[in-house]
């Protein structure tokens, strides 16, 4: 099987789990921005400001965290389920943010790329250039999405809880994820507790997430 066909088959296999696992492919219409606009120009800063306005987040770091939480959910959910290093570097992405509908992403070409952490690193740096948010918090958001994706994969009966936990432990065994949190055992379920907080509780109608370290 060619790389092109392998990636398309993997994306088709997982897209039905829920909408976060549906990663579309191909050049979209002109309402979308190239992924490289995340790294240069005003688009990222403007998007974080729009998120701050939508959620009434007074601190820029809170809106920056919410952006990366949404961004990584839409990329890492299908990658985690497919267990394939699909190329999600900014140069192979399209994205747009609608104040009402939120963030959307898609890949340009179905091909393999570097590990997810390497693909996400330039975006982490770009976010830190426009908002004072900690790296550990951002990578915690990414790992939280990986754990959440594994939970959905188990519920879809594509993996057992034990297999999912092993996959999660493998993904979390290398930087920058190795300090992000820990998996713990609940029969038949994937359970994860992160070591940082995404700050969602600091928005007007927010709260604490199920894997939040602040939940007692």
mmCIF file with all atom_site columns, C-alpha atoms in Angstrom:
data_model
loop_
_atom_site.group_PDB
_atom_site.id
_atom_site.type_symbol
_atom_site.label_atom_id
_atom_site.label_alt_id
_atom_site.label_comp_id
_atom_site.label_asym_id
_atom_site.label_entity_id
_atom_site.label_seq_id
_atom_site.pdbx_PDB_ins_code
_atom_site.Cartn_x
_atom_site.Cartn_y
_atom_site.Cartn_z
_atom_site.occupancy
_atom_site.B_iso_or_equiv
_atom_site.pdbx_formal_charge
_atom_site.auth_seq_id
_atom_site.auth_comp_id
_atom_site.auth_asym_id
_atom_site.auth_atom_id
_atom_site.pdbx_PDB_model_num
ATOM 1   C CA . UNK A 1 1   ? 0.000   0.000  0.000  1.00 0.00 ? 1   UNK A CA 1
ATOM 2   C CA . UNK A 1 2   ? 1.316   3.456  -0.889 1.00 0.00 ? 2   UNK A CA 1
ATOM 3   C CA . UNK A 1 3   ? 1.826   6.097  1.788  1.00 0.00 ? 3   UNK A CA 1
ATOM 4   C CA . UNK A 1 4   ? -1.024  8.118  0.249  1.00 0.00 ? 4   UNK A CA 1
ATOM 5   C CA . UNK A 1 5   ? -3.418  5.165  0.441  1.00 0.00 ? 5   UNK A CA 1
ATOM 6   C CA . UNK A 1 6   ? -2.231  4.141  3.920  1.00 0.00 ? 6   UNK A CA 1
ATOM 7   C CA . UNK A 1 7   ? -2.967  7.570  5.391  1.00 0.00 ? 7   UNK A CA 1
ATOM 8   C CA . UNK A 1 8   ? -6.360  7.864  3.690  1.00 0.00 ? 8   UNK A CA 1
ATOM 9   C CA . UNK A 1 9   ? -7.352  4.393  4.855  1.00 0.00 ? 9   UNK A CA 1
ATOM 10  C CA . UNK A 1 10  ? -6.321  5.186  8.435  1.00 0.00 ? 10  UNK A CA 1
ATOM 11  C CA . UNK A 1 11  ? -8.299  8.441  8.468  1.00 0.00 ? 11  UNK A CA 1
ATOM 12  C CA . UNK A 1 12  ? -11.380 6.733  7.043  1.00 0.00 ? 12  UNK A CA 1
ATOM 13  C CA . UNK A 1 13  ? -11.116 3.973  9.634  1.00 0.00 ? 13  UNK A CA 1
ATOM 14  C CA . UNK A 1 14  ? -11.310 6.344  12.617 1.00 0.00 ? 14  UNK A CA 1
ATOM 15  C CA . UNK A 1 15  ? -13.424 9.268  11.409 1.00 0.00 ? 15  UNK A CA 1
ATOM 16  C CA . UNK A 1 16  ? -16.716 7.740  12.559 1.00 0.00 ? 16  UNK A CA 1
ATOM 17  C CA . UNK A 1 17  ? -15.780 7.668  16.261 1.00 0.00 ? 17  UNK A CA 1
ATOM 18  C CA . UNK A 1 18  ? -17.021 11.240 16.739 1.00 0.00 ? 18  UNK A CA 1
ATOM 19  C CA . UNK A 1 19  ? -16.553 14.596 14.938 1.00 0.00 ? 19  UNK A CA 1
ATOM 20  C CA . UNK A 1 20  ? -13.146 15.238 16.547 1.00 0.00 ? 20  UNK A CA 1
ATOM 21  C CA . UNK A 1 21  ? -11.795 12.170 14.723 1.00 0.00 ? 21  UNK A CA 1
ATOM 22  C CA . UNK A 1 22  ? -12.901 13.371 11.277 1.00 0.00 ? 22  UNK A CA 1
ATOM 23  C CA . UNK A 1 23  ? -9.804  14.959 9.733  1.00 0.00 ? 23  UNK A CA 1
ATOM 24  C CA . UNK A 1 24  ? -10.535 16.060 6.180  1.00 0.00 ? 24  UNK A CA 1
ATOM 25  C CA . UNK A 1 25  ? -7.981  16.161 3.380  1.00 0.00 ? 25  UNK A CA 1
ATOM 26  C CA . UNK A 1 26  ? -7.367  18.524 0.488  1.00 0.00 ? 26  UNK A CA 1
ATOM 27  C CA . UNK A 1 27  ? -7.235  22.202 -0.374 1.00 0.00 ? 27  UNK A CA 1
ATOM 28  C CA . UNK A 1 28  ? -10.405 23.957 0.862  1.00 0.00 ? 28  UNK A CA 1
ATOM 29  C CA . UNK A 1 29  ? -12.055 27.185 -0.237 1.00 0.00 ? 29  UNK A CA 1
ATOM 30  C CA . UNK A 1 30  ? -10.637 30.671 0.328  1.00 0.00 ? 30  UNK A CA 1
ATOM 31  C CA . UNK A 1 31  ? -12.202 31.035 3.776  1.00 0.00 ? 31  UNK A CA 1
ATOM 32  C CA . UNK A 1 32  ? -9.424  28.807 5.131  1.00 0.00 ? 32  UNK A CA 1
ATOM 33  C CA . UNK A 1 33  ? -5.912  29.962 6.041  1.00 0.00 ? 33  UNK A CA 1
ATOM 34  C CA . UNK A 1 34  ? -2.682  28.054 5.422  1.00 0.00 ? 34  UNK A CA 1
ATOM 35  C CA . UNK A 1 35  ? -1.196  26.502 8.531  1.00 0.00 ? 35  UNK A CA 1
ATOM 36  C CA . UNK A 1 36  ? 1.896   28.649 8.189  1.00 0.00 ? 36  UNK A CA 1
ATOM 37  C CA . UNK A 1 37  ? -0.262  31.661 9.118  1.00 0.00 ? 37  UNK A CA 1
ATOM 38  C CA . UNK A 1 38  ? -0.168  30.253 12.653 1.00 0.00 ? 38  UNK A CA 1
ATOM 39  C CA . UNK A 1 39  ? 3.551   30.978 12.721 1.00 0.00 ? 39  UNK A CA 1
ATOM 40  C CA . UNK A 1 40  ? 3.709   34.441 11.189 1.00 0.00 ? 40  UNK A CA 1
ATOM 41  C CA . UNK A 1 41  ? 1.408   37.402 10.769 1.00 0.00 ? 41  UNK A CA 1
ATOM 42  C CA . UNK A 1 42  ? -1.554  38.519 12.893 1.00 0.00 ? 42  UNK A CA 1
ATOM 43  C CA . UNK A 1 43  ? -3.917  35.539 12.423 1.00 0.00 ? 43  UNK A CA 1
ATOM 44  C CA . UNK A 1 44  ? -2.971  33.610 15.571 1.00 0.00 ? 44  UNK A CA 1
ATOM 45  C CA . UNK A 1 45  ? -3.044  36.695 17.807 1.00 0.00 ? 45  UNK A CA 1
ATOM 46  C CA . UNK A 1 46  ? -6.389  37.772 16.345 1.00 0.00 ? 46  UNK A CA 1
ATOM 47  C CA . UNK A 1 47  ? -7.831  34.294 16.869 1.00 0.00 ? 47  UNK A CA 1
ATOM 48  C CA . UNK A 1 48  ? -6.715  34.143 20.498 1.00 0.00 ? 48  UNK A CA 1
ATOM 49  C CA . UNK A 1 49  ? -8.288  37.574 21.054 1.00 0.00 ? 49  UNK A CA 1
ATOM 50  C CA . UNK A 1 50  ? -11.533 36.338 19.459 1.00 0.00 ? 50  UNK A CA 1
ATOM 51  C CA . UNK A 1 51  ? -11.549 33.329 21.787 1.00 0.00 ? 51  UNK A CA 1
ATOM 52  C CA . UNK A 1 52  ? -10.960 35.621 24.763 1.00 0.00 ? 52  UNK A CA 1
ATOM 53  C CA . UNK A 1 53  ? -13.974 37.701 23.737 1.00 0.00 ? 53  UNK A CA 1
ATOM 54  C CA . UNK A 1 54  ? -16.194 34.676 23.155 1.00 0.00 ? 54  UNK A CA 1
ATOM 55  C CA . UNK A 1 55  ? -15.421 33.093 26.523 1.00 0.00 ? 55  UNK A CA 1
ATOM 56  C CA . UNK A 1 56  ? -14.999 36.340 28.447 1.00 0.00 ? 56  UNK A CA 1
ATOM 57  C CA . UNK A 1 57  ? -11.457 35.334 29.375 1.00 0.00 ? 57  UNK A CA 1
ATOM 58  C CA . UNK A 1 58  ? -9.677  38.274 30.952 1.00 0.00 ? 58  UNK A CA 1
ATOM 59  C CA . UNK A 1 59  ? -6.207  36.720 30.776 1.00 0.00 ? 59  UNK A CA 1
ATOM 60  C CA . UNK A 1 60  ? -4.597  36.149 27.340 1.00 0.00 ? 60  UNK A CA 1
ATOM 61  C CA . UNK A 1 61  ? -2.992  32.925 28.602 1.00 0.00 ? 61  UNK A CA 1
ATOM 62  C CA . UNK A 1 62  ? -6.445  31.438 29.216 1.00 0.00 ? 62  UNK A CA 1
ATOM 63  C CA . UNK A 1 63  ? -7.573  32.093 25.645 1.00 0.00 ? 63  UNK A CA 1
ATOM 64  C CA . UNK A 1 64  ? -4.226  30.801 24.337 1.00 0.00 ? 64  UNK A CA 1
ATOM 65  C CA . UNK A 1 65  ? -4.729  27.597 26.305 1.00 0.00 ? 65  UNK A CA 1
ATOM 66  C CA . UNK A 1 66  ? -8.245  27.153 24.922 1.00 0.00 ? 66  UNK A CA 1
ATOM 67  C CA . UNK A 1 67  ? -6.960  27.662 21.369 1.00 0.00 ? 67  UNK A CA 1
ATOM 68  C CA . UNK A 1 68  ? -4.313  24.960 21.751 1.00 0.00 ? 68  UNK A CA 1
ATOM 69  C CA . UNK A 1 69  ? -6.780  22.661 23.487 1.00 0.00 ? 69  UNK A CA 1
ATOM 70  C CA . UNK A 1 70  ? -9.073  22.862 20.466 1.00 0.00 ? 70  UNK A CA 1
ATOM 71  C CA . UNK A 1 71  ? -6.229  22.701 17.956 1.00 0.00 ? 71  UNK A CA 1
ATOM 72  C CA . UNK A 1 72  ? -4.696  19.561 19.421 1.00 0.00 ? 72  UNK A CA 1
ATOM 73  C CA . UNK A 1 73  ? -8.074  17.878 19.933 1.00 0.00 ? 73  UNK A CA 1
ATOM 74  C CA . UNK A 1 74  ? -8.744  18.091 16.205 1.00 0.00 ? 74  UNK A CA 1
ATOM 75  C CA . UNK A 1 75  ? -5.313  16.773 15.240 1.00 0.00 ? 75  UNK A CA 1
ATOM 76  C CA . UNK A 1 76  ? -4.340  14.347 17.976 1.00 0.00 ? 76  UNK A CA 1
ATOM 77  C CA . UNK A 1 77  ? -7.679  12.548 18.211 1.00 0.00 ? 77  UNK A CA 1
ATOM 78  C CA . UNK A 1 78  ? -7.432  10.990 14.725 1.00 0.00 ? 78  UNK A CA 1
ATOM 79  C CA . UNK A 1 79  ? -3.663  10.490 14.976 1.00 0.00 ? 79  UNK A CA 1
ATOM 80  C CA . UNK A 1 80  ? -3.974  8.696  18.307 1.00 0.00 ? 80  UNK A CA 1
ATOM 81  C CA . UNK A 1 81  ? -6.768  6.457  17.061 1.00 0.00 ? 81  UNK A CA 1
ATOM 82  C CA . UNK A 1 82  ? -4.988  5.676  13.785 1.00 0.00 ? 82  UNK A CA 1
ATOM 83  C CA . UNK A 1 83  ? -1.651  5.107  15.577 1.00 0.00 ? 83  UNK A CA 1
ATOM 84  C CA . UNK A 1 84  ? 0.100   6.568  12.548 1.00 0.00 ? 84  UNK A CA 1
ATOM 85  C CA . UNK A 1 85  ? 2.430   9.611  12.269 1.00 0.00 ? 85  UNK A CA 1
ATOM 86  C CA . UNK A 1 86  ? 0.292   11.547 9.816  1.00 0.00 ? 86  UNK A CA 1
ATOM 87  C CA . UNK A 1 87  ? 1.879   14.843 8.765  1.00 0.00 ? 87  UNK A CA 1
ATOM 88  C CA . UNK A 1 88  ? 0.214   17.614 10.782 1.00 0.00 ? 88  UNK A CA 1
ATOM 89  C CA . UNK A 1 89  ? 2.991   20.185 10.490 1.00 0.00 ? 89  UNK A CA 1
ATOM 90  C CA . UNK A 1 90  ? 1.682   23.704 9.820  1.00 0.00 ? 90  UNK A CA 1
ATOM 91  C CA . UNK A 1 91  ? 2.955   23.569 6.242  1.00 0.00 ? 91  UNK A CA 1
ATOM 92  C CA . UNK A 1 92  ? 0.589   20.641 5.572  1.00 0.00 ? 92  UNK A CA 1
ATOM 93  C CA . UNK A 1 93  ? -2.442  22.191 7.271  1.00 0.00 ? 93  UNK A CA 1
ATOM 94  C CA . UNK A 1 94  ? -5.363  24.470 6.584  1.00 0.00 ? 94  UNK A CA 1
ATOM 95  C CA . UNK A 1 95  ? -7.330  26.082 9.389  1.00 0.00 ? 95  UNK A CA 1
ATOM 96  C CA . UNK A 1 96  ? -10.001 28.646 10.161 1.00 0.00 ? 96  UNK A CA 1
ATOM 97  C CA . UNK A 1 97  ? -11.697 30.055 13.217 1.00 0.00 ? 97  UNK A CA 1
ATOM 98  C CA . UNK A 1 98  ? -15.334 31.065 13.263 1.00 0.00 ? 98  UNK A CA 1
ATOM 99  C CA . UNK A 1 99  ? -16.339 32.987 16.430 1.00 0.00 ? 99  UNK A CA 1
ATOM 100 C CA . UNK A 1 100 ? -19.607 31.045 16.493 1.00 0.00 ? 100 UNK A CA 1
ATOM 101 C CA . UNK A 1 101 ? -18.490 27.655 15.183 1.00 0.00 ? 101 UNK A CA 1
ATOM 102 C CA . UNK A 1 102 ? -15.003 27.534 16.662 1.00 0.00 ? 102 UNK A CA 1
ATOM 103 C CA . UNK A 1 103 ? -11.801 26.120 15.186 1.00 0.00 ? 103 UNK A CA 1
ATOM 104 C CA . UNK A 1 104 ? -11.558 23.802 12.187 1.00 0.00 ? 104 UNK A CA 1
ATOM 105 C CA . UNK A 1 105 ? -8.436  22.141 10.761 1.00 0.00 ? 105 UNK A CA 1
ATOM 106 C CA . UNK A 1 106 ? -7.685  19.863 7.811  1.00 0.00 ? 106 UNK A CA 1
ATOM 107 C CA . UNK A 1 107 ? -4.574  18.489 6.174  1.00 0.00 ? 107 UNK A CA 1
ATOM 108 C CA . UNK A 1 108 ? -3.470  19.388 2.675  1.00 0.00 ? 108 UNK A CA 1
ATOM 109 C CA . UNK A 1 109 ? -1.868  16.095 1.584  1.00 0.00 ? 109 UNK A CA 1
ATOM 110 C CA . UNK A 1 110 ? -2.336  12.600 3.051  1.00 0.00 ? 110 UNK A CA 1
ATOM 111 C CA . UNK A 1 111 ? 1.250   11.759 3.920  1.00 0.00 ? 111 UNK A CA 1
ATOM 112 C CA . UNK A 1 112 ? 3.389   10.635 6.836  1.00 0.00 ? 112 UNK A CA 1
ATOM 113 C CA . UNK A 1 113 ? 5.427   13.114 8.852  1.00 0.00 ? 113 UNK A CA 1
ATOM 114 C CA . UNK A 1 114 ? 7.412   13.554 12.044 1.00 0.00 ? 114 UNK A CA 1
ATOM 115 C CA . UNK A 1 115 ? 6.096   12.603 15.493 1.00 0.00 ? 115 UNK A CA 1
ATOM 116 C CA . UNK A 1 116 ? 3.217   14.748 16.703 1.00 0.00 ? 116 UNK A CA 1
ATOM 117 C CA . UNK A 1 117 ? 5.353   16.596 19.257 1.00 0.00 ? 117 UNK A CA 1
ATOM 118 C CA . UNK A 1 118 ? 7.737   17.802 16.536 1.00 0.00 ? 118 UNK A CA 1
ATOM 119 C CA . UNK A 1 119 ? 4.803   18.891 14.368 1.00 0.00 ? 119 UNK A CA 1
ATOM 120 C CA . UNK A 1 120 ? 3.211   20.818 17.236 1.00 0.00 ? 120 UNK A CA 1
ATOM 121 C CA . UNK A 1 121 ? 6.375   22.449 18.588 1.00 0.00 ? 121 UNK A CA 1
ATOM 122 C CA . UNK A 1 122 ? 6.385   25.445 16.156 1.00 0.00 ? 122 UNK A CA 1
ATOM 123 C CA . UNK A 1 123 ? 2.788   26.220 17.127 1.00 0.00 ? 123 UNK A CA 1
ATOM 124 C CA . UNK A 1 124 ? 3.652   26.058 20.834 1.00 0.00 ? 124 UNK A CA 1
ATOM 125 C CA . UNK A 1 125 ? 6.448   28.554 20.222 1.00 0.00 ? 125 UNK A CA 1
ATOM 126 C CA . UNK A 1 126 ? 4.167   30.823 18.193 1.00 0.00 ? 126 UNK A CA 1
ATOM 127 C CA . UNK A 1 127 ? 1.535   30.814 20.943 1.00 0.00 ? 127 UNK A CA 1
ATOM 128 C CA . UNK A 1 128 ? 4.162   31.726 23.528 1.00 0.00 ? 128 UNK A CA 1
ATOM 129 C CA . UNK A 1 129 ? 5.199   34.647 21.343 1.00 0.00 ? 129 UNK A CA 1
ATOM 130 C CA . UNK A 1 130 ? 1.707   36.181 21.620 1.00 0.00 ? 130 UNK A CA 1
ATOM 131 C CA . UNK A 1 131 ? 0.571   35.101 25.111 1.00 0.00 ? 131 UNK A CA 1
ATOM 132 C CA . UNK A 1 132 ? 2.337   34.398 28.443 1.00 0.00 ? 132 UNK A CA 1
ATOM 133 C CA . UNK A 1 133 ? 1.315   30.760 28.774 1.00 0.00 ? 133 UNK A CA 1
ATOM 134 C CA . UNK A 1 134 ? 3.500   27.987 30.178 1.00 0.00 ? 134 UNK A CA 1
ATOM 135 C CA . UNK A 1 135 ? 4.868   25.273 27.893 1.00 0.00 ? 135 UNK A CA 1
ATOM 136 C CA . UNK A 1 136 ? 3.969   22.586 30.413 1.00 0.00 ? 136 UNK A CA 1
ATOM 137 C CA . UNK A 1 137 ? 0.349   23.719 30.368 1.00 0.00 ? 137 UNK A CA 1
ATOM 138 C CA . UNK A 1 138 ? 0.204   23.575 26.559 1.00 0.00 ? 138 UNK A CA 1
ATOM 139 C CA . UNK A 1 139 ? 1.764   20.123 26.377 1.00 0.00 ? 139 UNK A CA 1
ATOM 140 C CA . UNK A 1 140 ? -0.578  19.035 29.168 1.00 0.00 ? 140 UNK A CA 1
ATOM 141 C CA . UNK A 1 141 ? -3.474  20.095 26.942 1.00 0.00 ? 141 UNK A CA 1
ATOM 142 C CA . UNK A 1 142 ? -2.092  17.945 24.135 1.00 0.00 ? 142 UNK A CA 1
ATOM 143 C CA . UNK A 1 143 ? -1.636  14.904 26.374 1.00 0.00 ? 143 UNK A CA 1
ATOM 144 C CA . UNK A 1 144 ? -5.105  15.389 27.821 1.00 0.00 ? 144 UNK A CA 1
ATOM 145 C CA . UNK A 1 145 ? -6.485  15.179 24.288 1.00 0.00 ? 145 UNK A CA 1
ATOM 146 C CA . UNK A 1 146 ? -4.485  12.023 23.622 1.00 0.00 ? 146 UNK A CA 1
ATOM 147 C CA . UNK A 1 147 ? -5.949  10.440 26.764 1.00 0.00 ? 147 UNK A CA 1
ATOM 148 C CA . UNK A 1 148 ? -9.439  11.593 25.806 1.00 0.00 ? 148 UNK A CA 1
ATOM 149 C CA . UNK A 1 149 ? -9.016  10.112 22.332 1.00 0.00 ? 149 UNK A CA 1
ATOM 150 C CA . UNK A 1 150 ? -7.946  6.786  23.817 1.00 0.00 ? 150 UNK A CA 1
ATOM 151 C CA . UNK A 1 151 ? -11.039 6.786  26.019 1.00 0.00 ? 151 UNK A CA 1
ATOM 152 C CA . UNK A 1 152 ? -13.240 7.229  22.928 1.00 0.00 ? 152 UNK A CA 1
ATOM 153 C CA . UNK A 1 153 ? -11.338 4.508  21.044 1.00 0.00 ? 153 UNK A CA 1
ATOM 154 C CA . UNK A 1 154 ? -12.066 2.079  23.883 1.00 0.00 ? 154 UNK A CA 1
ATOM 155 C CA . UNK A 1 155 ? -15.747 3.046  23.905 1.00 0.00 ? 155 UNK A CA 1
ATOM 156 C CA . UNK A 1 156 ? -15.811 2.450  20.143 1.00 0.00 ? 156 UNK A CA 1
ATOM 157 C CA . UNK A 1 157 ? -14.382 -1.034 20.870 1.00 0.00 ? 157 UNK A CA 1
ATOM 158 C CA . UNK A 1 158 ? -11.384 -0.480 18.641 1.00 0.00 ? 158 UNK A CA 1
ATOM 159 C CA . UNK A 1 159 ? -9.019  -1.223 21.554 1.00 0.00 ? 159 UNK A CA 1
ATOM 160 C CA . UNK A 1 160 ? -9.341  -2.723 24.989 1.00 0.00 ? 160 UNK A CA 1
ATOM 161 C CA . UNK A 1 161 ? -8.675  -0.441 27.948 1.00 0.00 ? 161 UNK A CA 1
ATOM 162 C CA . UNK A 1 162 ? -5.400  -2.274 28.562 1.00 0.00 ? 162 UNK A CA 1
ATOM 163 C CA . UNK A 1 163 ? -4.272  -1.812 24.951 1.00 0.00 ? 163 UNK A CA 1
ATOM 164 C CA . UNK A 1 164 ? -5.238  1.872  25.046 1.00 0.00 ? 164 UNK A CA 1
ATOM 165 C CA . UNK A 1 165 ? -3.356  2.451  28.274 1.00 0.00 ? 165 UNK A CA 1
ATOM 166 C CA . UNK A 1 166 ? -0.252  0.824  26.774 1.00 0.00 ? 166 UNK A CA 1
ATOM 167 C CA . UNK A 1 167 ? -0.537  3.079  23.720 1.00 0.00 ? 167 UNK A CA 1
ATOM 168 C CA . UNK A 1 168 ? -0.922  6.117  25.966 1.00 0.00 ? 168 UNK A CA 1
ATOM 169 C CA . UNK A 1 169 ? 2.080   5.127  28.069 1.00 0.00 ? 169 UNK A CA 1
ATOM 170 C CA . UNK A 1 170 ? 4.158   4.732  24.912 1.00 0.00 ? 170 UNK A CA 1
ATOM 171 C CA . UNK A 1 171 ? 3.145   8.156  23.634 1.00 0.00 ? 171 UNK A CA 1
ATOM 172 C CA . UNK A 1 172 ? 3.855   9.712  27.027 1.00 0.00 ? 172 UNK A CA 1
ATOM 173 C CA . UNK A 1 173 ? 7.260   8.084  27.432 1.00 0.00 ? 173 UNK A CA 1
ATOM 174 C CA . UNK A 1 174 ? 9.202   10.778 25.528 1.00 0.00 ? 174 UNK A CA 1
ATOM 175 C CA . UNK A 1 175 ? 9.534   14.569 25.786 1.00 0.00 ? 175 UNK A CA 1
ATOM 176 C CA . UNK A 1 176 ? 7.573   16.787 25.980 1.00 0.00 ? 176 UNK A CA 1
ATOM 177 C CA . UNK A 1 177 ? 4.819   14.480 27.250 1.00 0.00 ? 177 UNK A CA 1
ATOM 178 C CA . UNK A 1 178 ? 6.669   12.538 29.936 1.00 0.00 ? 178 UNK A CA 1
ATOM 179 C CA . UNK A 1 179 ? 5.761   15.001 32.706 1.00 0.00 ? 179 UNK A CA 1
ATOM 180 C CA . UNK A 1 180 ? 2.231   15.706 31.481 1.00 0.00 ? 180 UNK A CA 1
ATOM 181 C CA . UNK A 1 181 ? 0.364   13.344 33.800 1.00 0.00 ? 181 UNK A CA 1
ATOM 182 C CA . UNK A 1 182 ? -0.281  9.714  34.552 1.00 0.00 ? 182 UNK A CA 1
ATOM 183 C CA . UNK A 1 183 ? -2.643  6.928  33.625 1.00 0.00 ? 183 UNK A CA 1
ATOM 184 C CA . UNK A 1 184 ? -4.277  4.956  36.398 1.00 0.00 ? 184 UNK A CA 1
ATOM 185 C CA . UNK A 1 185 ? -6.424  1.857  36.409 1.00 0.00 ? 185 UNK A CA 1
ATOM 186 C CA . UNK A 1 186 ? -10.214 1.780  36.333 1.00 0.00 ? 186 UNK A CA 1
ATOM 187 C CA . UNK A 1 187 ? -11.627 -1.553 35.091 1.00 0.00 ? 187 UNK A CA 1
ATOM 188 C CA . UNK A 1 188 ? -12.681 -1.310 31.449 1.00 0.00 ? 188 UNK A CA 1
ATOM 189 C CA . UNK A 1 189 ? -11.868 2.406  31.157 1.00 0.00 ? 189 UNK A CA 1
ATOM 190 C CA . UNK A 1 190 ? -8.967  4.714  30.338 1.00 0.00 ? 190 UNK A CA 1
ATOM 191 C CA . UNK A 1 191 ? -8.268  7.060  33.238 1.00 0.00 ? 191 UNK A CA 1
ATOM 192 C CA . UNK A 1 192 ? -5.786  9.923  33.194 1.00 0.00 ? 192 UNK A CA 1
ATOM 193 C CA . UNK A 1 193 ? -4.856  12.721 35.553 1.00 0.00 ? 193 UNK A CA 1
ATOM 194 C CA . UNK A 1 194 ? -2.796  15.605 34.228 1.00 0.00 ? 194 UNK A CA 1
ATOM 195 C CA . UNK A 1 195 ? -0.259  17.591 36.234 1.00 0.00 ? 195 UNK A CA 1
ATOM 196 C CA . UNK A 1 196 ? -1.235  21.017 34.888 1.00 0.00 ? 196 UNK A CA 1
ATOM 197 C CA . UNK A 1 197 ? -4.552  22.838 34.559 1.00 0.00 ? 197 UNK A CA 1
ATOM 198 C CA . UNK A 1 198 ? -5.901  24.094 31.221 1.00 0.00 ? 198 UNK A CA 1
ATOM 199 C CA . UNK A 1 199 ? -7.378  27.163 33.003 1.00 0.00 ? 199 UNK A CA 1
ATOM 200 C CA . UNK A 1 200 ? -10.891 26.600 31.665 1.00 0.00 ? 200 UNK A CA 1
ATOM 201 C CA . UNK A 1 201 ? -12.238 27.265 35.155 1.00 0.00 ? 201 UNK A CA 1
ATOM 202 C CA . UNK A 1 202 ? -11.066 30.878 34.743 1.00 0.00 ? 202 UNK A CA 1
ATOM 203 C CA . UNK A 1 203 ? -13.541 31.736 31.965 1.00 0.00 ? 203 UNK A CA 1
ATOM 204 C CA . UNK A 1 204 ? -16.948 33.199 32.771 1.00 0.00 ? 204 UNK A CA 1
ATOM 205 C CA . UNK A 1 205 ? -18.968 29.961 32.436 1.00 0.00 ? 205 UNK A CA 1
ATOM 206 C CA . UNK A 1 206 ? -16.084 27.529 32.854 1.00 0.00 ? 206 UNK A CA 1
ATOM 207 C CA . UNK A 1 207 ? -15.336 24.731 35.276 1.00 0.00 ? 207 UNK A CA 1
ATOM 208 C CA . UNK A 1 208 ? -12.799 22.033 36.046 1.00 0.00 ? 208 UNK A CA 1
ATOM 209 C CA . UNK A 1 209 ? -12.279 19.120 33.696 1.00 0.00 ? 209 UNK A CA 1
ATOM 210 C CA . UNK A 1 210 ? -12.401 15.482 34.714 1.00 0.00 ? 210 UNK A CA 1
ATOM 211 C CA . UNK A 1 211 ? -8.619  15.033 34.474 1.00 0.00 ? 211 UNK A CA 1
ATOM 212 C CA . UNK A 1 212 ? -7.785  18.333 36.211 1.00 0.00 ? 212 UNK A CA 1
ATOM 213 C CA . UNK A 1 213 ? -5.231  18.143 39.037 1.00 0.00 ? 213 UNK A CA 1
ATOM 214 C CA . UNK A 1 214 ? -7.298  20.717 40.960 1.00 0.00 ? 214 UNK A CA 1
ATOM 215 C CA . UNK A 1 215 ? -10.234 18.292 41.273 1.00 0.00 ? 215 UNK A CA 1
ATOM 216 C CA . UNK A 1 216 ? -10.144 16.585 44.674 1.00 0.00 ? 216 UNK A CA 1
#
